[in-house]
mmCIF file of C-alpha atoms in Angstrom:
data_model
loop_
_atom_site.group_PDB
_atom_site.id
_atom_site.type_symbol
_atom_site.label_atom_id
_atom_site.label_comp_id
_atom_site.label_asym_id
_atom_site.label_seq_id
_atom_site.Cartn_x
_atom_site.Cartn_y
_atom_site.Cartn_z
ATOM 1 C CA LYS A 213 0.022 0.067 -0.017
ATOM 2 C CA ASN A 214 1.359 3.476 -1.055
ATOM 3 C CA GLN A 215 1.993 5.558 2.104
ATOM 4 C CA VAL A 216 3.741 8.950 3.010
ATOM 5 C CA GLU A 217 4.757 9.450 6.625
ATOM 6 C CA GLN A 218 5.901 12.980 7.861
ATOM 7 C CA SER A 219 7.550 13.838 10.904
ATOM 8 C CA PRO A 220 7.445 15.514 13.332
ATOM 9 C CA GLN A 221 3.668 15.982 13.506
ATOM 10 C CA SER A 222 4.152 19.593 14.921
ATOM 11 C CA LEU A 223 6.904 21.643 15.592
ATOM 12 C CA ILE A 224 7.509 25.057 17.406
ATOM 13 C CA ILE A 225 10.406 27.087 16.718
ATOM 14 C CA LEU A 226 11.593 30.649 17.364
ATOM 15 C CA GLU A 227 11.749 33.354 14.309
ATOM 16 C CA GLY A 228 15.001 33.170 12.883
ATOM 17 C CA LYS A 229 15.792 29.590 13.554
ATOM 18 C CA ASN A 230 16.360 26.706 10.853
ATOM 19 C CA CYS A 231 14.184 23.635 10.954
ATOM 20 C CA THR A 232 14.034 20.447 8.756
ATOM 21 C CA LEU A 233 10.973 18.426 8.197
ATOM 22 C CA GLN A 234 10.856 14.866 7.143
ATOM 23 C CA CYS A 235 9.048 12.813 4.885
ATOM 24 C CA ASN A 236 9.392 8.941 4.244
ATOM 25 C CA TYR A 237 7.459 7.095 1.399
ATOM 26 C CA THR A 238 6.715 3.546 -0.007
ATOM 27 C CA VAL A 239 5.032 4.700 -3.197
ATOM 28 C CA SER A 240 6.148 2.591 -6.210
ATOM 29 C CA PRO A 241 6.862 3.058 -8.801
ATOM 30 C CA PHE A 242 7.813 6.624 -8.078
ATOM 31 C CA SER A 243 7.239 9.790 -10.393
ATOM 32 C CA ASN A 244 7.788 12.606 -8.144
ATOM 33 C CA LEU A 245 7.567 14.153 -4.635
ATOM 34 C CA ARG A 246 6.342 17.702 -4.126
ATOM 35 C CA TRP A 247 6.216 19.760 -0.837
ATOM 36 C CA TYR A 248 3.164 21.982 -0.279
ATOM 37 C CA LYS A 249 2.775 24.819 2.075
ATOM 38 C CA GLN A 250 -0.903 25.079 3.518
ATOM 39 C CA ASP A 251 -1.975 28.111 5.581
ATOM 40 C CA THR A 252 -5.046 27.657 7.747
ATOM 41 C CA GLY A 253 -8.155 28.021 5.819
ATOM 42 C CA ARG A 254 -6.313 27.898 2.424
ATOM 43 C CA GLY A 255 -5.534 25.675 0.037
ATOM 44 C CA PRO A 256 -1.958 23.991 -0.480
ATOM 45 C CA VAL A 257 0.519 26.176 -2.478
ATOM 46 C CA SER A 258 3.463 24.013 -4.215
ATOM 47 C CA LEU A 259 6.945 24.794 -2.744
ATOM 48 C CA THR A 260 9.173 22.262 -4.856
ATOM 49 C CA ILE A 261 8.660 19.428 -7.072
ATOM 50 C CA MET A 262 11.372 16.929 -7.396
ATOM 51 C CA THR A 263 11.820 13.926 -9.856
ATOM 52 C CA PHE A 264 13.901 10.700 -9.442
ATOM 53 C CA SER A 265 16.940 12.222 -10.869
ATOM 54 C CA GLU A 266 16.973 15.202 -8.524
ATOM 55 C CA ASN A 267 18.628 15.238 -4.977
ATOM 56 C CA THR A 268 18.122 18.782 -4.002
ATOM 57 C CA LYS A 269 15.911 21.850 -5.105
ATOM 58 C CA SER A 270 15.616 25.095 -3.543
ATOM 59 C CA ASN A 271 12.929 27.755 -3.654
ATOM 60 C CA GLY A 272 14.052 30.839 -1.758
ATOM 61 C CA ARG A 273 14.541 29.956 2.078
ATOM 62 C CA TYR A 274 13.129 26.503 1.101
ATOM 63 C CA THR A 275 15.420 23.625 0.392
ATOM 64 C CA ALA A 276 14.143 20.064 -0.335
ATOM 65 C CA THR A 277 16.059 16.842 -0.471
ATOM 66 C CA LEU A 278 15.390 13.600 -2.153
ATOM 67 C CA ASP A 279 16.915 10.123 -1.677
ATOM 68 C CA ALA A 280 15.065 7.859 -3.961
ATOM 69 C CA ASP A 281 17.046 4.890 -2.692
ATOM 70 C CA THR A 282 15.907 5.032 0.700
ATOM 71 C CA LYS A 283 12.657 6.734 -0.088
ATOM 72 C CA GLN A 284 13.258 9.835 2.092
ATOM 73 C CA SER A 285 12.907 13.494 1.465
ATOM 74 C CA SER A 286 13.441 16.540 3.570
ATOM 75 C CA LEU A 287 12.303 20.108 3.682
ATOM 76 C CA HIS A 288 14.737 22.583 5.336
ATOM 77 C CA ILE A 289 13.737 26.108 6.247
ATOM 78 C CA THR A 290 16.271 28.514 6.735
ATOM 79 C CA ALA A 291 16.049 31.748 8.983
ATOM 80 C CA SER A 292 12.393 31.001 9.846
ATOM 81 C CA GLN A 293 9.901 33.854 9.703
ATOM 82 C CA LEU A 294 6.387 34.219 11.465
ATOM 83 C CA SER A 295 4.703 33.823 7.935
ATOM 84 C CA ASP A 296 6.371 30.281 7.754
ATOM 85 C CA SER A 297 3.662 29.107 10.344
ATOM 86 C CA ALA A 298 1.669 26.747 8.479
ATOM 87 C CA SER A 299 1.281 22.962 7.601
ATOM 88 C CA TYR A 300 3.850 21.528 5.193
ATOM 89 C CA ILE A 301 2.388 18.628 3.175
ATOM 90 C CA CYS A 302 4.499 15.956 1.352
ATOM 91 C CA VAL A 303 2.742 14.377 -1.679
ATOM 92 C CA VAL A 304 4.141 11.552 -3.337
ATOM 93 C CA ASN A 305 3.004 10.652 -6.981
ATOM 94 C CA GLY A 306 3.402 7.201 -8.587
ATOM 95 C CA SER A 307 4.422 6.689 -12.270
ATOM 96 C CA GLY A 308 1.819 5.435 -14.906
ATOM 97 C CA GLY A 309 -1.975 5.196 -14.407
ATOM 98 C CA SER A 310 -3.959 8.245 -13.430
ATOM 99 C CA TYR A 311 -1.212 10.033 -11.445
ATOM 100 C CA ILE A 312 -3.553 9.732 -8.154
ATOM 101 C CA PRO A 313 -1.189 11.283 -5.374
ATOM 102 C CA THR A 314 -0.397 10.062 -1.957
ATOM 103 C CA PHE A 315 -0.568 12.558 0.591
ATOM 104 C CA GLY A 316 1.097 12.922 3.880
ATOM 105 C CA ARG A 317 -0.546 13.949 6.955
ATOM 106 C CA GLY A 318 1.645 17.130 7.240
ATOM 107 C CA THR A 319 3.870 18.960 9.724
ATOM 108 C CA SER A 320 2.414 21.916 11.543
ATOM 109 C CA LEU A 321 4.878 24.556 11.867
ATOM 110 C CA ILE A 322 4.659 27.447 14.364
ATOM 111 C CA VAL A 323 7.127 30.022 14.576
ATOM 112 C CA HIS A 324 7.133 32.287 17.424
ATOM 113 C CA PRO A 325 8.639 35.779 17.714
ATOM 114 C CA GLY B 97 -0.551 30.771 -14.444
ATOM 115 C CA ALA B 98 -2.386 27.996 -13.548
ATOM 116 C CA VAL B 99 -4.902 29.356 -11.097
ATOM 117 C CA VAL B 100 -7.878 27.478 -9.704
ATOM 118 C CA SER B 101 -10.464 29.269 -8.144
ATOM 119 C CA GLN B 102 -13.369 28.115 -5.719
ATOM 120 C CA HIS B 103 -16.765 29.556 -4.962
ATOM 121 C CA PRO B 104 -17.970 30.177 -2.463
ATOM 122 C CA SER B 105 -15.235 30.522 -0.123
ATOM 123 C CA TRP B 106 -17.377 30.009 2.785
ATOM 124 C CA VAL B 107 -20.949 28.730 3.225
ATOM 125 C CA ILE B 108 -23.389 27.816 5.935
ATOM 126 C CA CYS B 109 -26.380 25.770 4.933
ATOM 127 C CA LYS B 110 -28.978 24.156 7.204
ATOM 128 C CA SER B 111 -29.234 20.486 7.670
ATOM 129 C CA GLY B 112 -31.249 18.862 5.094
ATOM 130 C CA THR B 113 -30.378 21.429 2.257
ATOM 131 C CA SER B 114 -28.078 21.067 -0.530
ATOM 132 C CA VAL B 115 -25.104 23.214 -1.370
ATOM 133 C CA LYS B 116 -23.129 23.444 -4.568
ATOM 134 C CA ILE B 117 -19.563 24.285 -4.731
ATOM 135 C CA GLU B 118 -17.631 25.327 -7.933
ATOM 136 C CA CYS B 119 -14.173 24.783 -8.963
ATOM 137 C CA ARG B 120 -12.830 26.609 -11.923
ATOM 138 C CA SER B 121 -9.550 26.721 -13.779
ATOM 139 C CA LEU B 122 -9.076 30.239 -14.991
ATOM 140 C CA ASP B 123 -6.289 30.069 -17.407
ATOM 141 C CA PHE B 124 -5.832 26.366 -18.426
ATOM 142 C CA GLN B 125 -7.952 23.606 -19.529
ATOM 143 C CA ALA B 126 -8.586 21.255 -16.719
ATOM 144 C CA THR B 127 -8.499 17.786 -18.043
ATOM 145 C CA THR B 128 -8.848 16.157 -14.768
ATOM 146 C CA MET B 129 -10.182 17.754 -11.440
ATOM 147 C CA PHE B 130 -10.044 16.373 -7.974
ATOM 148 C CA TRP B 131 -11.951 16.833 -5.019
ATOM 149 C CA TYR B 132 -10.791 16.518 -1.484
ATOM 150 C CA ARG B 133 -12.090 16.910 1.885
ATOM 151 C CA GLN B 134 -10.093 18.186 5.046
ATOM 152 C CA PHE B 135 -10.957 17.767 8.579
ATOM 153 C CA PRO B 136 -9.053 20.276 11.197
ATOM 154 C CA LYS B 137 -5.723 19.055 11.818
ATOM 155 C CA GLN B 138 -5.961 16.307 9.289
ATOM 156 C CA SER B 139 -4.527 15.889 5.801
ATOM 157 C CA LEU B 140 -6.390 16.092 2.479
ATOM 158 C CA MET B 141 -8.742 12.990 1.700
ATOM 159 C CA LEU B 142 -9.445 12.371 -1.830
ATOM 160 C CA MET B 143 -12.986 12.304 -2.232
ATOM 161 C CA ALA B 144 -13.382 11.634 -6.268
ATOM 162 C CA THR B 145 -11.587 12.289 -9.465
ATOM 163 C CA SER B 146 -13.382 13.532 -12.520
ATOM 164 C CA ASN B 147 -12.496 13.687 -16.098
ATOM 165 C CA GLU B 148 -14.060 16.222 -18.473
ATOM 166 C CA GLY B 149 -17.351 14.677 -19.987
ATOM 167 C CA SER B 150 -16.984 11.395 -17.758
ATOM 168 C CA LYS B 151 -18.399 10.185 -14.765
ATOM 169 C CA ALA B 152 -16.429 10.907 -11.504
ATOM 170 C CA THR B 153 -14.603 7.933 -10.047
ATOM 171 C CA TYR B 154 -15.291 7.970 -6.088
ATOM 172 C CA GLU B 155 -13.028 6.751 -3.600
ATOM 173 C CA GLN B 156 -14.136 4.054 -1.208
ATOM 174 C CA GLY B 157 -16.333 5.019 1.656
ATOM 175 C CA VAL B 158 -17.582 8.070 -0.362
ATOM 176 C CA GLU B 159 -21.311 8.221 -1.085
ATOM 177 C CA LYS B 160 -21.738 9.155 -4.833
ATOM 178 C CA ASP B 161 -25.292 9.898 -4.490
ATOM 179 C CA LYS B 162 -24.780 12.273 -1.406
ATOM 180 C CA PHE B 163 -21.568 14.141 -3.434
ATOM 181 C CA LEU B 164 -22.656 14.811 -6.827
ATOM 182 C CA ILE B 165 -19.700 15.738 -8.984
ATOM 183 C CA ASN B 166 -20.164 17.133 -12.473
ATOM 184 C CA HIS B 167 -17.373 18.029 -14.663
ATOM 185 C CA ALA B 168 -19.270 19.428 -17.586
ATOM 186 C CA SER B 169 -16.621 21.563 -19.251
ATOM 187 C CA LEU B 170 -12.813 21.701 -19.424
ATOM 188 C CA THR B 171 -12.940 24.984 -16.904
ATOM 189 C CA LEU B 172 -15.535 23.981 -14.259
ATOM 190 C CA SER B 173 -16.364 21.090 -11.752
ATOM 191 C CA THR B 174 -19.077 21.658 -9.328
ATOM 192 C CA LEU B 175 -19.616 19.372 -6.062
ATOM 193 C CA THR B 176 -22.856 19.171 -4.805
ATOM 194 C CA VAL B 177 -23.553 18.005 -1.033
ATOM 195 C CA THR B 178 -27.134 16.847 -1.040
ATOM 196 C CA SER B 179 -29.179 16.551 2.146
ATOM 197 C CA ALA B 180 -26.387 18.235 4.163
ATOM 198 C CA HIS B 181 -25.850 17.021 7.909
ATOM 199 C CA PRO B 182 -23.488 18.577 10.324
ATOM 200 C CA GLU B 183 -21.056 15.727 9.848
ATOM 201 C CA ASP B 184 -20.470 17.175 6.491
ATOM 202 C CA SER B 185 -19.061 20.075 7.818
ATOM 203 C CA SER B 186 -15.550 20.281 6.515
ATOM 204 C CA PHE B 187 -13.065 22.034 4.289
ATOM 205 C CA TYR B 188 -13.515 21.027 0.622
ATOM 206 C CA ILE B 189 -10.649 21.692 -1.745
ATOM 207 C CA CYS B 190 -10.534 20.985 -5.398
ATOM 208 C CA SER B 191 -7.594 20.855 -7.704
ATOM 209 C CA ALA B 192 -7.274 20.649 -11.232
ATOM 210 C CA ARG B 193 -4.577 19.090 -13.826
ATOM 211 C CA GLY B 194 -4.141 19.935 -17.425
ATOM 212 C CA ALA B 195 -2.669 17.468 -19.472
ATOM 213 C CA PRO B 196 -0.267 17.756 -21.255
ATOM 214 C CA ARG B 197 -0.431 21.516 -20.440
ATOM 215 C CA PRO B 198 0.649 22.933 -18.170
ATOM 216 C CA SER B 199 1.694 19.616 -16.701
ATOM 217 C CA SER B 200 0.690 15.850 -16.847
ATOM 218 C CA TYR B 201 1.808 15.621 -13.355
ATOM 219 C CA GLU B 202 1.053 18.965 -11.456
ATOM 220 C CA GLN B 203 -2.136 19.548 -9.557
ATOM 221 C CA TYR B 204 -3.052 23.048 -9.057
ATOM 222 C CA PHE B 205 -5.236 23.597 -5.721
ATOM 223 C CA GLY B 206 -7.813 25.955 -5.215
ATOM 224 C CA PRO B 207 -8.391 27.924 -2.063
ATOM 225 C CA GLY B 208 -10.864 25.809 -0.568
ATOM 226 C CA THR B 209 -14.312 26.251 0.602
ATOM 227 C CA ARG B 210 -15.405 26.127 4.098
ATOM 228 C CA LEU B 211 -18.626 24.275 4.874
ATOM 229 C CA THR B 212 -20.760 24.552 7.922
ATOM 230 C CA VAL B 213 -24.045 22.620 8.314
ATOM 231 C CA THR B 214 -26.312 23.811 11.272
#
């Protein structure tokens, strides 16, 4: 069964600090992995998308890594800001078929001043 | 580009009534649209997938007679919650995919609709 596990479930950090969110998956065969940011009461917004051959991808202060061998990904947030407070969702697409994605439960990040 | 809108953003309805939620792709043709439901502090749960001009495919446990999905055009899909009950109160999010453009893989999410059934 395709699964995406995220950790930690929630995280509280001080403004300006860095943090790393984890995502482990069992989706196979693998097509791509995406990290989304979801503000409360809003739809998810894509941060990064990574395919099998990509190890790292950055989007401003967000850097995602992917190890397709161990089926692990991480999202590193540098110099956190209050506006980074949100839920971060890891989504994995399998290849072939109808590209139905598998969602992780998300990590709730709270940045305190 | 690749903007998806939802209407309304927030709706309150009485138990037993029906409510329709619209999902539109504003600048691309959405060959496939997805409807999700999200309860507080939970991840998105896929309810159904619809391809333009075809009947929607519902996920296990989702009542197709209660959650009516229509994808009559390449830019519009609607979700109608029939005979709504308080337990249907949730955040409903749609996403759209346009293959091959803008991407065969990427889903573009709408901003969501908060449904409260009293």
